[in-house]
JSON list of C-alpha atoms in Angstrom, two decimals:
[
{"chain": "A", "resi": 1, "resn": "UNK", "atom": "CA", "xyz": [124.93, 151.46, 52.12]},
{"chain": "A", "resi": 2, "resn": "UNK", "atom": "CA", "xyz": [124.25, 148.95, 49.86]},
{"chain": "A", "resi": 3, "resn": "UNK", "atom": "CA", "xyz": [124.27, 146.12, 52.60]},
{"chain": "A", "resi": 4, "resn": "UNK", "atom": "CA", "xyz": [121.47, 147.97, 54.11]},
{"chain": "A", "resi": 5, "resn": "UNK", "atom": "CA", "xyz": [119.26, 148.56, 50.86]},
{"chain": "A", "resi": 6, "resn": "UNK", "atom": "CA", "xyz": [119.46, 144.86, 50.18]},
{"chain": "A", "resi": 7, "resn": "UNK", "atom": "CA", "xyz": [118.48, 144.10, 53.73]},
{"chain": "A", "resi": 8, "resn": "UNK", "atom": "CA", "xyz": [115.38, 146.17, 53.33]},
{"chain": "A", "resi": 9, "resn": "UNK", "atom": "CA", "xyz": [114.30, 144.91, 50.13]},
{"chain": "A", "resi": 10, "resn": "UNK", "atom": "CA", "xyz": [114.52, 141.45, 51.91]},
{"chain": "A", "resi": 11, "resn": "UNK", "atom": "CA", "xyz": [112.52, 142.53, 54.51]},
{"chain": "A", "resi": 12, "resn": "UNK", "atom": "CA", "xyz": [109.59, 144.08, 52.13]},
{"chain": "A", "resi": 13, "resn": "UNK", "atom": "CA", "xyz": [109.88, 140.99, 50.13]},
{"chain": "A", "resi": 14, "resn": "UNK", "atom": "CA", "xyz": [108.72, 138.61, 53.22]},
{"chain": "A", "resi": 15, "resn": "UNK", "atom": "CA", "xyz": [106.25, 141.19, 54.43]},
{"chain": "A", "resi": 16, "resn": "UNK", "atom": "CA", "xyz": [104.61, 140.78, 51.03]},
{"chain": "A", "resi": 17, "resn": "UNK", "atom": "CA", "xyz": [105.05, 137.66, 51.15]},
{"chain": "A", "resi": 18, "resn": "UNK", "atom": "CA", "xyz": [103.45, 137.15, 54.71]},
{"chain": "A", "resi": 19, "resn": "UNK", "atom": "CA", "xyz": [100.46, 139.39, 53.35]},
{"chain": "A", "resi": 20, "resn": "UNK", "atom": "CA", "xyz": [101.87, 141.33, 56.49]},
{"chain": "A", "resi": 21, "resn": "UNK", "atom": "CA", "xyz": [103.49, 144.52, 54.45]},
{"chain": "A", "resi": 22, "resn": "UNK", "atom": "CA", "xyz": [102.88, 145.80, 51.46]},
{"chain": "A", "resi": 23, "resn": "UNK", "atom": "CA", "xyz": [106.20, 148.47, 50.47]},
{"chain": "A", "resi": 24, "resn": "UNK", "atom": "CA", "xyz": [106.05, 150.67, 47.69]},
{"chain": "A", "resi": 25, "resn": "UNK", "atom": "CA", "xyz": [108.55, 153.01, 45.64]},
{"chain": "A", "resi": 26, "resn": "UNK", "atom": "CA", "xyz": [107.30, 156.65, 45.31]},
{"chain": "A", "resi": 27, "resn": "UNK", "atom": "CA", "xyz": [107.91, 157.88, 41.72]},
{"chain": "A", "resi": 28, "resn": "UNK", "atom": "CA", "xyz": [107.75, 161.83, 40.56]},
{"chain": "A", "resi": 29, "resn": "UNK", "atom": "CA", "xyz": [108.64, 163.13, 37.36]},
{"chain": "A", "resi": 30, "resn": "UNK", "atom": "CA", "xyz": [110.62, 160.04, 36.33]},
{"chain": "A", "resi": 31, "resn": "UNK", "atom": "CA", "xyz": [112.49, 159.52, 39.60]},
{"chain": "A", "resi": 32, "resn": "UNK", "atom": "CA", "xyz": [112.43, 157.66, 42.84]},
{"chain": "A", "resi": 33, "resn": "UNK", "atom": "CA", "xyz": [111.25, 160.02, 45.49]},
{"chain": "A", "resi": 34, "resn": "UNK", "atom": "CA", "xyz": [110.67, 157.94, 48.23]},
{"chain": "A", "resi": 35, "resn": "UNK", "atom": "CA", "xyz": [108.96, 154.83, 49.35]},
{"chain": "A", "resi": 36, "resn": "UNK", "atom": "CA", "xyz": [105.66, 154.13, 50.97]},
{"chain": "A", "resi": 37, "resn": "UNK", "atom": "CA", "xyz": [103.81, 151.23, 52.51]},
{"chain": "A", "resi": 38, "resn": "UNK", "atom": "CA", "xyz": [101.22, 149.54, 54.74]},
{"chain": "A", "resi": 39, "resn": "UNK", "atom": "CA", "xyz": [102.85, 147.74, 57.18]},
{"chain": "A", "resi": 40, "resn": "UNK", "atom": "CA", "xyz": [101.68, 145.29, 60.63]},
{"chain": "A", "resi": 41, "resn": "UNK", "atom": "CA", "xyz": [98.86, 144.73, 58.88]},
{"chain": "A", "resi": 42, "resn": "UNK", "atom": "CA", "xyz": [96.16, 142.68, 60.91]},
{"chain": "A", "resi": 43, "resn": "UNK", "atom": "CA", "xyz": [93.37, 140.97, 58.46]},
{"chain": "A", "resi": 44, "resn": "UNK", "atom": "CA", "xyz": [91.34, 139.54, 61.20]},
{"chain": "A", "resi": 45, "resn": "UNK", "atom": "CA", "xyz": [91.00, 143.12, 62.62]},
{"chain": "A", "resi": 46, "resn": "UNK", "atom": "CA", "xyz": [91.47, 144.57, 59.30]},
{"chain": "A", "resi": 47, "resn": "UNK", "atom": "CA", "xyz": [94.12, 147.39, 60.43]},
{"chain": "A", "resi": 48, "resn": "UNK", "atom": "CA", "xyz": [97.35, 148.50, 59.54]},
{"chain": "A", "resi": 49, "resn": "UNK", "atom": "CA", "xyz": [99.72, 151.00, 59.94]},
{"chain": "A", "resi": 50, "resn": "UNK", "atom": "CA", "xyz": [101.17, 154.00, 57.01]},
{"chain": "A", "resi": 51, "resn": "UNK", "atom": "CA", "xyz": [104.95, 154.31, 56.79]},
{"chain": "A", "resi": 52, "resn": "UNK", "atom": "CA", "xyz": [106.98, 156.47, 54.36]},
{"chain": "A", "resi": 53, "resn": "UNK", "atom": "CA", "xyz": [109.94, 158.68, 54.01]},
{"chain": "A", "resi": 54, "resn": "UNK", "atom": "CA", "xyz": [110.54, 160.88, 51.02]},
{"chain": "A", "resi": 55, "resn": "UNK", "atom": "CA", "xyz": [114.00, 162.46, 49.75]},
{"chain": "A", "resi": 56, "resn": "UNK", "atom": "CA", "xyz": [115.08, 166.24, 50.57]},
{"chain": "A", "resi": 57, "resn": "UNK", "atom": "CA", "xyz": [114.55, 167.37, 47.13]},
{"chain": "A", "resi": 58, "resn": "UNK", "atom": "CA", "xyz": [110.81, 166.15, 46.96]},
{"chain": "A", "resi": 59, "resn": "UNK", "atom": "CA", "xyz": [109.86, 167.63, 50.13]},
{"chain": "A", "resi": 60, "resn": "UNK", "atom": "CA", "xyz": [107.29, 170.40, 49.96]},
{"chain": "A", "resi": 61, "resn": "UNK", "atom": "CA", "xyz": [105.52, 169.38, 46.89]},
{"chain": "A", "resi": 62, "resn": "UNK", "atom": "CA", "xyz": [102.22, 167.34, 47.93]},
{"chain": "A", "resi": 63, "resn": "UNK", "atom": "CA", "xyz": [103.85, 164.45, 46.78]},
{"chain": "A", "resi": 64, "resn": "UNK", "atom": "CA", "xyz": [103.68, 162.14, 50.58]},
{"chain": "A", "resi": 65, "resn": "UNK", "atom": "CA", "xyz": [99.73, 163.40, 50.76]},
{"chain": "A", "resi": 66, "resn": "UNK", "atom": "CA", "xyz": [99.16, 162.18, 47.25]},
{"chain": "A", "resi": 67, "resn": "UNK", "atom": "CA", "xyz": [101.26, 158.97, 47.80]},
{"chain": "A", "resi": 68, "resn": "UNK", "atom": "CA", "xyz": [99.32, 158.55, 51.40]},
{"chain": "A", "resi": 69, "resn": "UNK", "atom": "CA", "xyz": [95.93, 159.27, 49.67]},
{"chain": "A", "resi": 70, "resn": "UNK", "atom": "CA", "xyz": [97.18, 156.20, 46.65]},
{"chain": "A", "resi": 71, "resn": "UNK", "atom": "CA", "xyz": [97.95, 153.80, 49.42]},
{"chain": "A", "resi": 72, "resn": "UNK", "atom": "CA", "xyz": [94.44, 154.26, 51.53]},
{"chain": "A", "resi": 73, "resn": "UNK", "atom": "CA", "xyz": [92.59, 153.99, 48.71]},
{"chain": "A", "resi": 74, "resn": "UNK", "atom": "CA", "xyz": [95.03, 150.29, 48.08]},
{"chain": "A", "resi": 75, "resn": "UNK", "atom": "CA", "xyz": [94.20, 149.66, 51.43]},
{"chain": "A", "resi": 76, "resn": "UNK", "atom": "CA", "xyz": [90.74, 150.20, 51.80]},
{"chain": "A", "resi": 77, "resn": "UNK", "atom": "CA", "xyz": [89.86, 148.98, 48.34]},
{"chain": "A", "resi": 78, "resn": "UNK", "atom": "CA", "xyz": [92.01, 146.16, 47.90]},
{"chain": "A", "resi": 79, "resn": "UNK", "atom": "CA", "xyz": [93.27, 144.86, 51.02]},
{"chain": "A", "resi": 80, "resn": "UNK", "atom": "CA", "xyz": [89.56, 144.99, 52.57]},
{"chain": "A", "resi": 81, "resn": "UNK", "atom": "CA", "xyz": [90.98, 147.46, 55.09]},
{"chain": "A", "resi": 82, "resn": "UNK", "atom": "CA", "xyz": [88.80, 149.47, 57.79]},
{"chain": "A", "resi": 83, "resn": "UNK", "atom": "CA", "xyz": [91.23, 151.32, 60.01]},
{"chain": "A", "resi": 84, "resn": "UNK", "atom": "CA", "xyz": [94.67, 153.00, 59.09]},
{"chain": "A", "resi": 85, "resn": "UNK", "atom": "CA", "xyz": [97.48, 154.65, 61.48]},
{"chain": "A", "resi": 86, "resn": "UNK", "atom": "CA", "xyz": [99.92, 157.21, 60.89]},
{"chain": "A", "resi": 87, "resn": "UNK", "atom": "CA", "xyz": [102.42, 157.34, 64.05]},
{"chain": "A", "resi": 88, "resn": "UNK", "atom": "CA", "xyz": [105.04, 160.36, 63.80]},
{"chain": "A", "resi": 89, "resn": "UNK", "atom": "CA", "xyz": [107.58, 162.23, 65.50]},
{"chain": "A", "resi": 90, "resn": "UNK", "atom": "CA", "xyz": [105.22, 164.86, 68.16]},
{"chain": "A", "resi": 91, "resn": "UNK", "atom": "CA", "xyz": [108.06, 167.61, 66.28]},
{"chain": "A", "resi": 92, "resn": "UNK", "atom": "CA", "xyz": [107.12, 165.90, 63.39]},
{"chain": "A", "resi": 93, "resn": "UNK", "atom": "CA", "xyz": [105.17, 168.97, 62.34]},
{"chain": "A", "resi": 94, "resn": "UNK", "atom": "CA", "xyz": [105.20, 167.73, 58.46]},
{"chain": "A", "resi": 95, "resn": "UNK", "atom": "CA", "xyz": [104.11, 164.25, 58.91]},
{"chain": "A", "resi": 96, "resn": "UNK", "atom": "CA", "xyz": [100.95, 165.63, 61.07]},
{"chain": "A", "resi": 97, "resn": "UNK", "atom": "CA", "xyz": [99.98, 167.84, 58.72]},
{"chain": "A", "resi": 98, "resn": "UNK", "atom": "CA", "xyz": [99.97, 165.19, 56.15]},
{"chain": "A", "resi": 99, "resn": "UNK", "atom": "CA", "xyz": [97.60, 163.44, 58.73]},
{"chain": "A", "resi": 100, "resn": "UNK", "atom": "CA", "xyz": [95.40, 166.00, 59.10]},
{"chain": "A", "resi": 101, "resn": "UNK", "atom": "CA", "xyz": [94.96, 166.96, 55.19]},
{"chain": "A", "resi": 102, "resn": "UNK", "atom": "CA", "xyz": [94.07, 163.24, 54.96]},
{"chain": "A", "resi": 103, "resn": "UNK", "atom": "CA", "xyz": [91.64, 163.52, 57.46]},
{"chain": "A", "resi": 104, "resn": "UNK", "atom": "CA", "xyz": [93.38, 161.48, 59.95]},
{"chain": "A", "resi": 105, "resn": "UNK", "atom": "CA", "xyz": [92.19, 162.12, 63.73]},
{"chain": "A", "resi": 106, "resn": "UNK", "atom": "CA", "xyz": [94.88, 162.27, 66.44]},
{"chain": "A", "resi": 107, "resn": "UNK", "atom": "CA", "xyz": [94.26, 159.45, 69.25]},
{"chain": "A", "resi": 108, "resn": "UNK", "atom": "CA", "xyz": [97.22, 160.45, 71.38]},
{"chain": "A", "resi": 109, "resn": "UNK", "atom": "CA", "xyz": [100.60, 160.35, 72.26]},
{"chain": "A", "resi": 110, "resn": "UNK", "atom": "CA", "xyz": [102.58, 157.36, 72.21]},
{"chain": "A", "resi": 111, "resn": "UNK", "atom": "CA", "xyz": [105.60, 157.90, 75.09]},
{"chain": "A", "resi": 112, "resn": "UNK", "atom": "CA", "xyz": [108.62, 157.26, 74.25]},
{"chain": "A", "resi": 113, "resn": "UNK", "atom": "CA", "xyz": [107.82, 154.23, 71.43]},
{"chain": "A", "resi": 114, "resn": "UNK", "atom": "CA", "xyz": [110.50, 154.88, 69.04]},
{"chain": "A", "resi": 115, "resn": "UNK", "atom": "CA", "xyz": [114.17, 154.91, 69.19]},
{"chain": "A", "resi": 116, "resn": "UNK", "atom": "CA", "xyz": [115.55, 157.22, 67.18]},
{"chain": "A", "resi": 117, "resn": "UNK", "atom": "CA", "xyz": [119.09, 157.89, 66.87]},
{"chain": "A", "resi": 118, "resn": "UNK", "atom": "CA", "xyz": [120.25, 156.30, 70.46]},
{"chain": "A", "resi": 119, "resn": "UNK", "atom": "CA", "xyz": [116.97, 158.37, 71.94]},
{"chain": "A", "resi": 120, "resn": "UNK", "atom": "CA", "xyz": [113.32, 157.24, 72.73]},
{"chain": "A", "resi": 121, "resn": "UNK", "atom": "CA", "xyz": [111.20, 159.90, 71.17]},
{"chain": "A", "resi": 122, "resn": "UNK", "atom": "CA", "xyz": [107.25, 160.49, 71.73]},
{"chain": "A", "resi": 123, "resn": "UNK", "atom": "CA", "xyz": [105.04, 159.50, 68.85]},
{"chain": "A", "resi": 124, "resn": "UNK", "atom": "CA", "xyz": [101.31, 161.03, 67.68]},
{"chain": "A", "resi": 125, "resn": "UNK", "atom": "CA", "xyz": [98.97, 158.05, 66.93]},
{"chain": "A", "resi": 126, "resn": "UNK", "atom": "CA", "xyz": [96.59, 159.27, 63.96]},
{"chain": "A", "resi": 127, "resn": "UNK", "atom": "CA", "xyz": [93.83, 157.00, 62.49]},
{"chain": "A", "resi": 128, "resn": "UNK", "atom": "CA", "xyz": [91.29, 157.05, 59.51]},
{"chain": "A", "resi": 129, "resn": "UNK", "atom": "CA", "xyz": [88.75, 154.74, 58.76]},
{"chain": "A", "resi": 130, "resn": "UNK", "atom": "CA", "xyz": [87.07, 153.66, 56.15]},
{"chain": "A", "resi": 131, "resn": "UNK", "atom": "CA", "xyz": [83.23, 155.29, 56.65]},
{"chain": "A", "resi": 132, "resn": "UNK", "atom": "CA", "xyz": [85.18, 158.69, 57.30]},
{"chain": "A", "resi": 133, "resn": "UNK", "atom": "CA", "xyz": [87.79, 158.81, 54.51]},
{"chain": "A", "resi": 134, "resn": "UNK", "atom": "CA", "xyz": [87.05, 160.27, 50.75]},
{"chain": "A", "resi": 135, "resn": "UNK", "atom": "CA", "xyz": [89.55, 160.26, 47.83]},
{"chain": "A", "resi": 136, "resn": "UNK", "atom": "CA", "xyz": [91.18, 163.63, 47.90]},
{"chain": "A", "resi": 137, "resn": "UNK", "atom": "CA", "xyz": [91.44, 165.51, 44.36]},
{"chain": "A", "resi": 138, "resn": "UNK", "atom": "CA", "xyz": [94.83, 165.28, 42.56]},
{"chain": "A", "resi": 139, "resn": "UNK", "atom": "CA", "xyz": [96.34, 168.16, 40.67]},
{"chain": "A", "resi": 140, "resn": "UNK", "atom": "CA", "xyz": [99.36, 166.47, 39.56]},
{"chain": "A", "resi": 141, "resn": "UNK", "atom": "CA", "xyz": [99.54, 162.85, 39.22]},
{"chain": "A", "resi": 142, "resn": "UNK", "atom": "CA", "xyz": [102.35, 160.82, 41.34]},
{"chain": "A", "resi": 143, "resn": "UNK", "atom": "CA", "xyz": [103.09, 157.09, 40.56]},
{"chain": "A", "resi": 144, "resn": "UNK", "atom": "CA", "xyz": [103.18, 154.99, 43.11]},
{"chain": "A", "resi": 145, "resn": "UNK", "atom": "CA", "xyz": [104.90, 151.36, 42.43]},
{"chain": "A", "resi": 146, "resn": "UNK", "atom": "CA", "xyz": [105.16, 148.23, 44.27]},
{"chain": "A", "resi": 147, "resn": "UNK", "atom": "CA", "xyz": [108.62, 147.32, 45.37]},
{"chain": "A", "resi": 148, "resn": "UNK", "atom": "CA", "xyz": [109.03, 144.12, 43.27]},
{"chain": "A", "resi": 149, "resn": "UNK", "atom": "CA", "xyz": [112.80, 143.50, 43.72]}
]
């Protein structure tokens, strides 16, 4: 709903103001395809979590992988982070594949770590550290822009 969207924008603005979250829009072929960001940034320990979603018609095109690569570069170069993680449902095989392509290492399963549709689900936790990360070449550019609203 419009009210939910307004709340997402407000939360994104607050996170950016507090320097705890950096939210971006994923733009693909001049269309808004989804959202991505780094959240729960701990500047003292130089860590953060990557989260994303993508519209159904944009799935399977490598857009999220390329967008994650752009976010990783942004976090390591601009935010001076050393470690980033992706958490995804144990049955979310597409997100697991994205983490693997980006050289994230699985660290373990977080039991009943997220409430989804009134049910607690298990999450895989994967991480990448600056020393083991490298920029992946991109065959098709994906524009990732800051969500300033």
